[in-house]
C-alpha positions as a printed Julia matrix, in Angstrom:
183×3 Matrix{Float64}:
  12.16   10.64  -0.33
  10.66    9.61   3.24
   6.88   10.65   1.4
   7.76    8.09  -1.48
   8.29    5.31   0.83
   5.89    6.35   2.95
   3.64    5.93  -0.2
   4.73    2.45  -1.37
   4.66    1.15   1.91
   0.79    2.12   2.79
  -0.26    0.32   0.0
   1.04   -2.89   0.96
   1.45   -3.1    4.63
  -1.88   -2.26   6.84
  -1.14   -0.03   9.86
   1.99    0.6    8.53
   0.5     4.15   8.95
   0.08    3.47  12.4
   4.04    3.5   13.26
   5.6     6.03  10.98
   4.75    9.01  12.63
   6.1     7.19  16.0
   9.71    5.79  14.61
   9.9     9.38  12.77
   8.79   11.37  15.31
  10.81    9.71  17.84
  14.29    9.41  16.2
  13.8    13.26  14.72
  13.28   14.73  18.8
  16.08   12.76  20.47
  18.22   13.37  17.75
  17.23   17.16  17.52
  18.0    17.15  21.43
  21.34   15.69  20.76
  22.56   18.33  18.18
  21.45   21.23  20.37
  23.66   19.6   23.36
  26.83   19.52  21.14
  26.06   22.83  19.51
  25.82   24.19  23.06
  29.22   22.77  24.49
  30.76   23.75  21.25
  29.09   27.89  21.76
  30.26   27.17  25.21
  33.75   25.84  24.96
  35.63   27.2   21.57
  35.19   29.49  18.81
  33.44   28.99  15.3
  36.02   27.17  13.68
  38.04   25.26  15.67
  37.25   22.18  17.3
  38.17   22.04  21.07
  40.2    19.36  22.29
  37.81   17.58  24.82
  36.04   16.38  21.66
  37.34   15.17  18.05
  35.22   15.66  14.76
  36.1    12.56  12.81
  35.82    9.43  15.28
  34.31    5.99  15.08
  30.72    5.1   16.14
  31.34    3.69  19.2
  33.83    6.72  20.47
  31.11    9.26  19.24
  27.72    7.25  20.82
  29.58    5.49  23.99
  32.66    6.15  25.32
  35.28    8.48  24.13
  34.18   11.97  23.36
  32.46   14.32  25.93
  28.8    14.32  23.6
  28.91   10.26  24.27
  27.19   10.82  27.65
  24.3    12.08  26.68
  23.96   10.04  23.35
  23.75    7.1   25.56
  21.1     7.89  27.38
  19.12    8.92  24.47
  19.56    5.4   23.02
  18.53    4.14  26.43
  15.52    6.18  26.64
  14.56    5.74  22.77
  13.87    1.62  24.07
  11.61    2.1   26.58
   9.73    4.91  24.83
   9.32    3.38  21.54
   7.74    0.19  23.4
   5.59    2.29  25.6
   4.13    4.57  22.08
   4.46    1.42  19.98
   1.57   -0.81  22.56
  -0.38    2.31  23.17
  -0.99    3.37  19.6
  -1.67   -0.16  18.71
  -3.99   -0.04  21.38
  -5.58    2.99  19.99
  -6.1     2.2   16.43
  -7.32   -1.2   17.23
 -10.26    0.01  19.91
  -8.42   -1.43  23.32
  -7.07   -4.69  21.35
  -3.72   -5.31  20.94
  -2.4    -6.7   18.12
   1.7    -6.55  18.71
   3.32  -10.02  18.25
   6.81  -10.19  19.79
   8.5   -10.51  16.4
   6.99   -7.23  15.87
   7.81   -5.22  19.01
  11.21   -6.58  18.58
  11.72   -6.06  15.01
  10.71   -2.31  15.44
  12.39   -1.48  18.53
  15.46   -3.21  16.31
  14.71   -0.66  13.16
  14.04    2.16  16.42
  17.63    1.4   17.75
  19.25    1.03  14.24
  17.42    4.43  13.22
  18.15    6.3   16.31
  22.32    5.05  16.17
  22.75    6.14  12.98
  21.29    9.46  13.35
  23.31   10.83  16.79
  25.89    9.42  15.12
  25.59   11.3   11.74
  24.59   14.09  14.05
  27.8    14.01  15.95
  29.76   14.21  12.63
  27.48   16.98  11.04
  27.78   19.26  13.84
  31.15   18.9   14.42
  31.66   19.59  10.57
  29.46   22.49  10.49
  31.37   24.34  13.34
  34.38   23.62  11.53
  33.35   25.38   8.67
  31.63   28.06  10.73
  28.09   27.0   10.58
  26.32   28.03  13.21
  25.17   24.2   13.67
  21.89   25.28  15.78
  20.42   26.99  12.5
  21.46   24.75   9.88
  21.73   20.7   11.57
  18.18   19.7   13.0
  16.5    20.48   9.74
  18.72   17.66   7.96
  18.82   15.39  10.76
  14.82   15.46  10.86
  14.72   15.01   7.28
  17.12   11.93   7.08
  15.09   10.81  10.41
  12.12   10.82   8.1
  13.36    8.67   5.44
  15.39    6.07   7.83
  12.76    6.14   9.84
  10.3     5.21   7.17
  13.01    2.96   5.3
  13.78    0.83   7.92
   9.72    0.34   9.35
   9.36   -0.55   5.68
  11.95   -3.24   5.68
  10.66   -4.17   9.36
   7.55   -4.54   7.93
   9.06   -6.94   4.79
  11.03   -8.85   7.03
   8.05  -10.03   8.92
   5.89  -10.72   5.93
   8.65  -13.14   5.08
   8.89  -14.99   7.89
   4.99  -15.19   8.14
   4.45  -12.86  11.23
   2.58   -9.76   9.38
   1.04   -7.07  11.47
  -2.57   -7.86  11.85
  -4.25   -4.81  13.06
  -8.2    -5.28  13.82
  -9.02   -2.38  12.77
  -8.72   -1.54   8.59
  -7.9     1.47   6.86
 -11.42    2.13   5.6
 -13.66    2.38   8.87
């Protein structure tokens, strides 16, 4: 699904290219990091099965990505470091493709750090429900989770760069990249 919007999108939106392999790249490793920490403390902490009762497997976004649950910690850091990162790979790869001249408006760095955070949100937090899930129904979550989380990375990642990329075209502030896909 992620290659069909991927498709779509190329043919309308120039560098478009450019980003997707940055939001999906991105939101795929921190989330990957995030299921291996909760896999770990549940290996750690209880047997396959049974959830142990420092942490809960159905709980509400904010319990699960800030404060409630012992995985919360280190979920909120991610999303703190995912910021920062995204801006730093977003300017530089811009800088790249365009030979040294940047073409980033602030309506786009902010709309795609806003598609970044809303990408990288939903995932830990589908994450933190997956996991939990699996172990429930003894899946050994660090075989079976970080393949579907990287795979629904993929398409939100793509999905949401895409409707970055609408959203700007509508309000008249398109990404203008110097360079063009032919040369």
């Amino acid at each position: 699904m992620g290659g069909l919007v991927l498709d779509s999108a190329v043919d309308q939106f120039s560098g478009f290219v450019v980003f997707q392999p940055i939001i999906n790249g991105i939101g795929g490793n921190l989330v990957s990091v995030q299921s291996s920490r909760i896999a770990t403390m549940l290996h750690k902490t209880s047997l396959m099965g049974v959830i142990p009762p420092h942490t809960k497997q159905w709980v509400w976004p904010w319990t699960a990505l800030i404060r409630g649950v012992l995985p919360a910690k280190s979920a909120r850091i991610l999303i703190l470091l995912m910021i920062p990162g995204q801006a730093v790979f977003v300017f530089v790869a811009d800088l790249i493709y365009n030979d040294g001249v940047s073409c980033v408006t602030p309506a786009f760095a902010f709309s795609y750090i806003g598609v970044s955070l809303i990408q990288i949100v939903l995932l830990l937090y589908i994450a933190h429900l997956m996991i939990h899930t699996m172990w429930r129904f003894k899946i050994d979550p660090d075989n079976s989770s970080i393949p579907y989380l990287t795979a629904m990375g993929d398409l939100l990642g793509s999905s949401l760069l895409l409707l970055a990329f609408i959203f700007l075209r509508e309000i008249h502030q398109d990404y203008s990249p110097v360079a063009t896909e032919e040369s």
